Amino acid sequence: MLEIKNLHVKLADEDKVILKGLTLTVPKGEVHAIMGPNGSGKSTLAYVLAGREGYEVTDGDILWNGESIIEMEPDERAAKGVFLAFQYPMEIPGVAGLTFLRTATNAVRKKRELTEMTTPEFMKFVKEKAAKLNIDFEMLKRPVNVGFSGGEKKRSEILQMAMLEPTLCVLDETDSGLDIDALKVVSDGVNALRGPDRAMLVITHYQRLLNHIVPDKVHVLADGRIQKTGGKELALELEKSGYAEFTGKAA
Amino acid sequence: MPAVQETVAQVKKIDVDQYKYGFETDIEMVKAPKGLNEDIVRFISEKKAEPAWMLEWRLDAYRRWRAMTEPTWAKISYPKIDFEDLYYYAAPKNSEGPKSLADVDPELLKMYERLGVPLQEQEILAGVKSDKPRVAVDAVFDSVSVVTTFKDELAKAGVIFCSISEALREHGDLVRKYLGSVVPQSDNYYAALNSAVFSDGSFVYVPEGVRCPMELSTYFRINERETGQFERTLIIAEKGSYVSYLEGCTAPMRDENQLHAAVVELIALDDAEIKYSTVQNWYPGDKNGKGGIYNFVTKRGDCRGRNSKISWTQVETGSAITWKYPSCILRGDNSRGEFYSIAVSNGYQQVDSGTKMIHLGKNTSSRIISKGIAAGYSQNTYRGLVSAHRKATGARNFTACDSLLIGDKCGAHTVPYIEAKNSSAHFEHEATTSKISDDMLFYCQQRGLSEEEAVALVVNGFVRDVLQQLPMEFLAETQKLIGISLEGSVG
């Protein structure tokens, strides 16, 4: 279970406060959506969950399975099952997708005290997962994300997610830059990973994605706090009325 | 265990364990007194029972060296070297002519075992017949070649692979014909010094039309305190022949700076090809910049024949100071020169390295791919010259120099010279400088890699074009070595 308690976050180098007492609980087996206007702190939340540098937690805590993770390095969190699907995945020139996947898979397995995969085991595993996600195996021979289309990048993120078998998946604007067909492939991939042992936090701007990935709960994030929580129908309301109510309240 | 796997396993052990080679072996050494004069040159020549012409050649070099001054144009700084305060000759006492492994000092064998140099020739020869590539190692302990493996097998193919001292005794005419024909005695300060006092090194001769049946390889090692090491390597590829040679180095840890001034000469005749790869991992000094090897090397290949090809690949991770420009003289028509380089500097290391491609023949081509990675407080300079002489019609060159910076205390510099005296020359130069971004590291760490693993992965991606040029057997451990060299460079 993910428990975010009264989380206050500011930028490390500036006095800008972004999250102002965010509280949120996502039990295992559930998918929660976070919606909110630009600048409400959605991406900051994703980065703080994953442990990116440049943010300072000034108050509150993040517990994953009852354990505080805010002092952990990003790779330790990854080993604990935290996975962030990036809005803008990084390009890594010269590193083939397969090399990256294998290095990551084995790094995580080692930290989870599992045996590292041999080459044949790994190849079998990656071929299975790629086929499920409709990913052309040839794509994995190219350097990670270099020259990928928006759709390829996001599918590659979901493949990484499938390979690393996380228990907490954070998807940051996974729908951005996707056409309808790509959106469907990516959503199917995410839905296939839904399960009783996995908690998911889907961050999005638009209700569109939630037609494909149907959430158990929807939270509205504005001005650094959760302003409202509801069922999946809340997303539809927001689509109609916009965020004015919340940004107005905040102002 | 089949020989090749053992070799690979042992080589792996060498390169992946960072400076655990900081041990010294207790072997009685035969030393010349400190300092350099004509008597020392005579002493060295006599010790090695060299022919008279060799002594004269050395003395000539010595006199020229006396008249020269140290070059100062490179972007490196170091305290002045007192050439009178160095030993110019040291040899393990028992090694004056071991006939087989049984005659070799057991201490030395033990040390090689720790280093992982596979000297068990018998075991290898008795091993399962394997079609996998094999590696012959001519191990150099300080200055004297101790045992040359695979000699018999190479002899069957007509390939001569031995120490240069032995070559002087057994193949004197060949040595006399080619020695100094690419790097003359007076070429530069350090080459002149080397010519006067070189103690040993490797000699390779590949006869006409022969494709050398295995990779040839040498491990250099500097052991005795304050001993300058002056290696001399000479490789001759006759018409239509091919040879691939790998040089790899480790050195024990110590406080005093050590001088190393090697000379390597390659000669490729018509249609011949020489591939020379170096993995250099000498002690770079401690984290405060104290100690480390001073490496002043002259490496040059002469594409003397038509359609000949010389390819240099270097992976430089060690040494406090690197001054090294493996070059190609493209004399034969249609000849080709290549230079692939990875230079990693961390701590207080200083690297000034690059190449010279001298186009003399018609339709000659060259390719330069240089990847410099600077971390810590290091300075990493690429210095290169591409020149086309008046008669070099149709000369072509492509150069790409990429620098990667890790952290904000290091420096990367590119100093390319281009001289085209023939209007048909076609030279291209590309250069980039980039930094490893925090975002890239965070992305990798989010996928479970530690910070160091992330740096190693990104850097290995950066140098991939060059790594691909290395012989397969050395690829994996070189990748690890690069990662290890950059440990502690972030965070």
PDB file of N, CA, C and O in Angstrom, chain A residues 50 52 75 78 82-84 86 90-91 93-95 100 104 107-108 111 145 157 160, chain B residues 437-440 442-451 453 457-458 460-462 464:
ATOM      1  N   ALA A  50       9.751   8.798  -7.096  1.00  0.00           N
ATOM      2  CA  ALA A  50      10.857   8.014  -7.653  1.00  0.00           C
ATOM      3  C   ALA A  50      12.209   8.436  -7.084  1.00  0.00           C
ATOM      4  O   ALA A  50      13.209   7.750  -7.302  1.00  0.00           O
ATOM      5  N   ARG A  52      13.907  11.634  -7.462  1.00  0.00           N
ATOM      6  CA  ARG A  52      14.784  12.483  -8.262  1.00  0.00           C
ATOM      7  C   ARG A  52      15.387  13.587  -7.411  1.00  0.00           C
ATOM      8  O   ARG A  52      14.747  14.100  -6.492  1.00  0.00           O
ATOM      9  N   ASP A  75      17.591   3.973  -7.124  1.00  0.00           N
ATOM     10  CA  ASP A  75      17.724   2.555  -7.458  1.00  0.00           C
ATOM     11  C   ASP A  75      17.238   1.651  -6.325  1.00  0.00           C
ATOM     12  O   ASP A  75      16.734   0.554  -6.579  1.00  0.00           O
ATOM     13  N   ALA A  78      13.606   1.500  -6.780  1.00  0.00           N
ATOM     14  CA  ALA A  78      13.285   0.617  -7.905  1.00  0.00           C
ATOM     15  C   ALA A  78      13.318  -0.832  -7.429  1.00  0.00           C
ATOM     16  O   ALA A  78      12.463  -1.636  -7.795  1.00  0.00           O
ATOM     17  N   VAL A  82       9.266   0.260  -7.015  1.00  0.00           N
ATOM     18  CA  VAL A  82       8.736   1.523  -7.541  1.00  0.00           C
ATOM     19  C   VAL A  82       9.171   1.704  -8.995  1.00  0.00           C
ATOM     20  O   VAL A  82      10.357   1.577  -9.312  1.00  0.00           O
ATOM     21  N   PHE A  83       8.230   1.966  -9.862  1.00  0.00           N
ATOM     22  CA  PHE A  83       8.552   2.198 -11.266  1.00  0.00           C
ATOM     23  C   PHE A  83       7.862   3.466 -11.746  1.00  0.00           C
ATOM     24  O   PHE A  83       6.675   3.673 -11.499  1.00  0.00           O
ATOM     25  N   LEU A  84       8.637   4.309 -12.439  1.00  0.00           N
ATOM     26  CA  LEU A  84       8.061   5.529 -13.002  1.00  0.00           C
ATOM     27  C   LEU A  84       8.147   5.451 -14.529  1.00  0.00           C
ATOM     28  O   LEU A  84       9.236   5.329 -15.086  1.00  0.00           O
ATOM     29  N   PHE A  86       8.127   7.533 -17.605  1.00  0.00           N
ATOM     30  CA  PHE A  86       8.408   8.959 -17.764  1.00  0.00           C
ATOM     31  C   PHE A  86       7.530   9.616 -18.820  1.00  0.00           C
ATOM     32  O   PHE A  86       7.203   9.004 -19.833  1.00  0.00           O
ATOM     33  N   MET A  90      14.317   9.459 -21.417  1.00  0.00           N
ATOM     34  CA  MET A  90      15.611   9.962 -21.862  1.00  0.00           C
ATOM     35  C   MET A  90      16.194   9.106 -22.984  1.00  0.00           C
ATOM     36  O   MET A  90      16.035   7.893 -22.996  1.00  0.00           O
ATOM     37  N   GLU A  91      16.928   9.765 -23.865  1.00  0.00           N
ATOM     38  CA  GLU A  91      17.675   9.038 -24.898  1.00  0.00           C
ATOM     39  C   GLU A  91      19.031   8.636 -24.317  1.00  0.00           C
ATOM     40  O   GLU A  91      19.651   9.431 -23.624  1.00  0.00           O
ATOM     41  N   PRO A  93      22.307   7.438 -26.053  1.00  0.00           N
ATOM     42  CA  PRO A  93      22.985   7.106 -27.308  1.00  0.00           C
ATOM     43  C   PRO A  93      23.979   5.964 -27.128  1.00  0.00           C
ATOM     44  O   PRO A  93      24.680   5.892 -26.129  1.00  0.00           O
ATOM     45  N   GLY A  94      23.992   5.079 -28.105  1.00  0.00           N
ATOM     46  CA  GLY A  94      24.989   4.006 -28.117  1.00  0.00           C
ATOM     47  C   GLY A  94      24.645   2.803 -27.261  1.00  0.00           C
ATOM     48  O   GLY A  94      25.336   1.800 -27.301  1.00  0.00           O
ATOM     49  N   VAL A  95      23.573   2.898 -26.460  1.00  0.00           N
ATOM     50  CA  VAL A  95      23.198   1.759 -25.626  1.00  0.00           C
ATOM     51  C   VAL A  95      21.953   1.112 -26.224  1.00  0.00           C
ATOM     52  O   VAL A  95      20.878   1.706 -26.235  1.00  0.00           O
ATOM     53  N   PHE A 100      20.196  -2.280 -22.322  1.00  0.00           N
ATOM     54  CA  PHE A 100      19.602  -1.499 -21.239  1.00  0.00           C
ATOM     55  C   PHE A 100      18.638  -2.363 -20.429  1.00  0.00           C
ATOM     56  O   PHE A 100      18.708  -2.411 -19.194  1.00  0.00           O
ATOM     57  N   ALA A 104      19.211  -3.425 -16.570  1.00  0.00           N
ATOM     58  CA  ALA A 104      18.225  -3.008 -15.575  1.00  0.00           C
ATOM     59  C   ALA A 104      17.583  -4.220 -14.907  1.00  0.00           C
ATOM     60  O   ALA A 104      17.474  -4.287 -13.680  1.00  0.00           O
ATOM     61  N   ALA A 107      20.042  -5.805 -12.604  1.00  0.00           N
ATOM     62  CA  ALA A 107      20.361  -4.940 -11.457  1.00  0.00           C
ATOM     63  C   ALA A 107      19.257  -5.049 -10.412  1.00  0.00           C
ATOM     64  O   ALA A 107      19.512  -5.201  -9.219  1.00  0.00           O
ATOM     65  N   VAL A 108      18.016  -5.006 -10.896  1.00  0.00           N
ATOM     66  CA  VAL A 108      16.873  -5.083  -9.989  1.00  0.00           C
ATOM     67  C   VAL A 108      16.772  -6.480  -9.362  1.00  0.00           C
ATOM     68  O   VAL A 108      16.554  -6.619  -8.158  1.00  0.00           O
ATOM     69  N   LYS A 111      19.295  -6.835  -6.613  1.00  0.00           N
ATOM     70  CA  LYS A 111      18.913  -6.122  -5.387  1.00  0.00           C
ATOM     71  C   LYS A 111      17.737  -6.801  -4.691  1.00  0.00           C
ATOM     72  O   LYS A 111      17.557  -6.651  -3.493  1.00  0.00           O
ATOM     73  N   ASN A 145      15.550   4.868 -26.954  1.00  0.00           N
ATOM     74  CA  ASN A 145      14.772   6.093 -27.219  1.00  0.00           C
ATOM     75  C   ASN A 145      15.340   7.025 -28.294  1.00  0.00           C
ATOM     76  O   ASN A 145      14.730   8.049 -28.596  1.00  0.00           O
ATOM     77  N   GLU A 157       8.587   2.342 -22.631  1.00  0.00           N
ATOM     78  CA  GLU A 157       8.442   2.517 -21.177  1.00  0.00           C
ATOM     79  C   GLU A 157       7.616   1.377 -20.575  1.00  0.00           C
ATOM     80  O   GLU A 157       7.950   0.852 -19.521  1.00  0.00           O
ATOM     81  N   GLN A 160       9.556  -1.784 -20.394  1.00  0.00           N
ATOM     82  CA  GLN A 160      10.469  -1.759 -19.238  1.00  0.00           C
ATOM     83  C   GLN A 160       9.702  -2.080 -17.961  1.00  0.00           C
ATOM     84  O   GLN A 160      10.171  -2.820 -17.098  1.00  0.00           O
TER      85      GLN A 160
ATOM     86  N   SER B 437      24.019  14.081 -18.269  1.00  0.00           N
ATOM     87  CA  SER B 437      23.042  14.892 -17.548  1.00  0.00           C
ATOM     88  C   SER B 437      22.488  14.133 -16.357  1.00  0.00           C
ATOM     89  O   SER B 437      22.437  12.904 -16.334  1.00  0.00           O
ATOM     90  N   ASP B 438      22.068  14.901 -15.357  1.00  0.00           N
ATOM     91  CA  ASP B 438      21.452  14.295 -14.188  1.00  0.00           C
ATOM     92  C   ASP B 438      20.194  13.535 -14.575  1.00  0.00           C
ATOM     93  O   ASP B 438      19.878  12.501 -13.994  1.00  0.00           O
ATOM     94  N   ASP B 439      19.494  14.055 -15.595  1.00  0.00           N
ATOM     95  CA  ASP B 439      18.265  13.396 -16.026  1.00  0.00           C
ATOM     96  C   ASP B 439      18.548  11.997 -16.561  1.00  0.00           C
ATOM     97  O   ASP B 439      17.794  11.055 -16.323  1.00  0.00           O
ATOM     98  N   MET B 440      19.655  11.882 -17.317  1.00  0.00           N
ATOM     99  CA  MET B 440      19.996  10.589 -17.882  1.00  0.00           C
ATOM    100  C   MET B 440      20.343   9.600 -16.764  1.00  0.00           C
ATOM    101  O   MET B 440      19.927   8.449 -16.778  1.00  0.00           O
ATOM    102  N   PHE B 442      19.358   9.798 -13.638  1.00  0.00           N
ATOM    103  CA  PHE B 442      18.134   9.499 -12.874  1.00  0.00           C
ATOM    104  C   PHE B 442      17.293   8.447 -13.595  1.00  0.00           C
ATOM    105  O   PHE B 442      16.769   7.516 -12.975  1.00  0.00           O
ATOM    106  N   TYR B 443      17.205   8.585 -14.896  1.00  0.00           N
ATOM    107  CA  TYR B 443      16.433   7.616 -15.691  1.00  0.00           C
ATOM    108  C   TYR B 443      16.978   6.200 -15.478  1.00  0.00           C
ATOM    109  O   TYR B 443      16.225   5.260 -15.218  1.00  0.00           O
ATOM    110  N   CYS B 444      18.302   6.067 -15.561  1.00  0.00           N
ATOM    111  CA  CYS B 444      18.918   4.754 -15.379  1.00  0.00           C
ATOM    112  C   CYS B 444      18.738   4.248 -13.948  1.00  0.00           C
ATOM    113  O   CYS B 444      18.463   3.073 -13.725  1.00  0.00           O
ATOM    114  N   GLN B 445      18.889   5.167 -12.988  1.00  0.00           N
ATOM    115  CA  GLN B 445      18.753   4.753 -11.589  1.00  0.00           C
ATOM    116  C   GLN B 445      17.324   4.322 -11.285  1.00  0.00           C
ATOM    117  O   GLN B 445      17.091   3.390 -10.536  1.00  0.00           O
ATOM    118  N   GLN B 446      16.365   5.006 -11.914  1.00  0.00           N
ATOM    119  CA  GLN B 446      14.966   4.635 -11.709  1.00  0.00           C
ATOM    120  C   GLN B 446      14.734   3.213 -12.206  1.00  0.00           C
ATOM    121  O   GLN B 446      13.873   2.499 -11.733  1.00  0.00           O
ATOM    122  N   ARG B 447      15.558   2.784 -13.147  1.00  0.00           N
ATOM    123  CA  ARG B 447      15.414   1.415 -13.666  1.00  0.00           C
ATOM    124  C   ARG B 447      16.256   0.427 -12.874  1.00  0.00           C
ATOM    125  O   ARG B 447      16.469  -0.691 -13.311  1.00  0.00           O
ATOM    126  N   GLY B 448      16.796   0.878 -11.733  1.00  0.00           N
ATOM    127  CA  GLY B 448      17.446  -0.063 -10.829  1.00  0.00           C
ATOM    128  C   GLY B 448      18.956  -0.039 -10.845  1.00  0.00           C
ATOM    129  O   GLY B 448      19.591  -0.766 -10.092  1.00  0.00           O
ATOM    130  N   LEU B 449      19.573   0.775 -11.723  1.00  0.00           N
ATOM    131  CA  LEU B 449      21.033   0.815 -11.761  1.00  0.00           C
ATOM    132  C   LEU B 449      21.551   1.745 -10.669  1.00  0.00           C
ATOM    133  O   LEU B 449      20.969   2.798 -10.432  1.00  0.00           O
ATOM    134  N   SER B 450      22.641   1.356 -10.034  1.00  0.00           N
ATOM    135  CA  SER B 450      23.263   2.270  -9.089  1.00  0.00           C
ATOM    136  C   SER B 450      23.865   3.421  -9.889  1.00  0.00           C
ATOM    137  O   SER B 450      23.999   3.327 -11.108  1.00  0.00           O
ATOM    138  N   GLU B 451      24.252   4.484  -9.194  1.00  0.00           N
ATOM    139  CA  GLU B 451      24.794   5.642  -9.895  1.00  0.00           C
ATOM    140  C   GLU B 451      26.021   5.254 -10.727  1.00  0.00           C
ATOM    141  O   GLU B 451      26.183   5.667 -11.876  1.00  0.00           O
ATOM    142  N   GLU B 453      26.823   2.249 -11.874  1.00  0.00           N
ATOM    143  CA  GLU B 453      26.408   1.407 -13.009  1.00  0.00           C
ATOM    144  C   GLU B 453      25.827   2.277 -14.126  1.00  0.00           C
ATOM    145  O   GLU B 453      26.039   2.019 -15.308  1.00  0.00           O
ATOM    146  N   LEU B 457      27.223   2.594 -17.878  1.00  0.00           N
ATOM    147  CA  LEU B 457      26.366   2.273 -19.021  1.00  0.00           C
ATOM    148  C   LEU B 457      26.354   3.409 -20.050  1.00  0.00           C
ATOM    149  O   LEU B 457      26.535   3.191 -21.248  1.00  0.00           O
ATOM    150  N   VAL B 458      26.180   4.619 -19.538  1.00  0.00           N
ATOM    151  CA  VAL B 458      26.113   5.777 -20.437  1.00  0.00           C
ATOM    152  C   VAL B 458      27.450   5.958 -21.169  1.00  0.00           C
ATOM    153  O   VAL B 458      27.489   6.188 -22.377  1.00  0.00           O
ATOM    154  N   ASN B 460      29.774   3.691 -21.717  1.00  0.00           N
ATOM    155  CA  ASN B 460      29.995   2.613 -22.688  1.00  0.00           C
ATOM    156  C   ASN B 460      29.178   2.822 -23.959  1.00  0.00           C
ATOM    157  O   ASN B 460      29.606   2.436 -25.044  1.00  0.00           O
ATOM    158  N   GLY B 461      28.023   3.436 -23.805  1.00  0.00           N
ATOM    159  CA  GLY B 461      27.250   3.782 -24.993  1.00  0.00           C
ATOM    160  C   GLY B 461      27.968   4.842 -25.820  1.00  0.00           C
ATOM    161  O   GLY B 461      28.062   4.752 -27.039  1.00  0.00           O
ATOM    162  N   PHE B 462      28.541   5.793 -25.106  1.00  0.00           N
ATOM    163  CA  PHE B 462      29.263   6.896 -25.745  1.00  0.00           C
ATOM    164  C   PHE B 462      30.452   6.387 -26.562  1.00  0.00           C
ATOM    165  O   PHE B 462      30.765   6.899 -27.638  1.00  0.00           O
ATOM    166  N   ARG B 464      30.850   3.329 -27.838  1.00  0.00           N
ATOM    167  CA  ARG B 464      30.537   2.074 -28.516  1.00  0.00           C
ATOM    168  C   ARG B 464      31.229   1.918 -29.874  1.00  0.00           C
ATOM    169  O   ARG B 464      31.774   0.868 -30.188  1.00  0.00           O
TER     170      ARG B 464
END
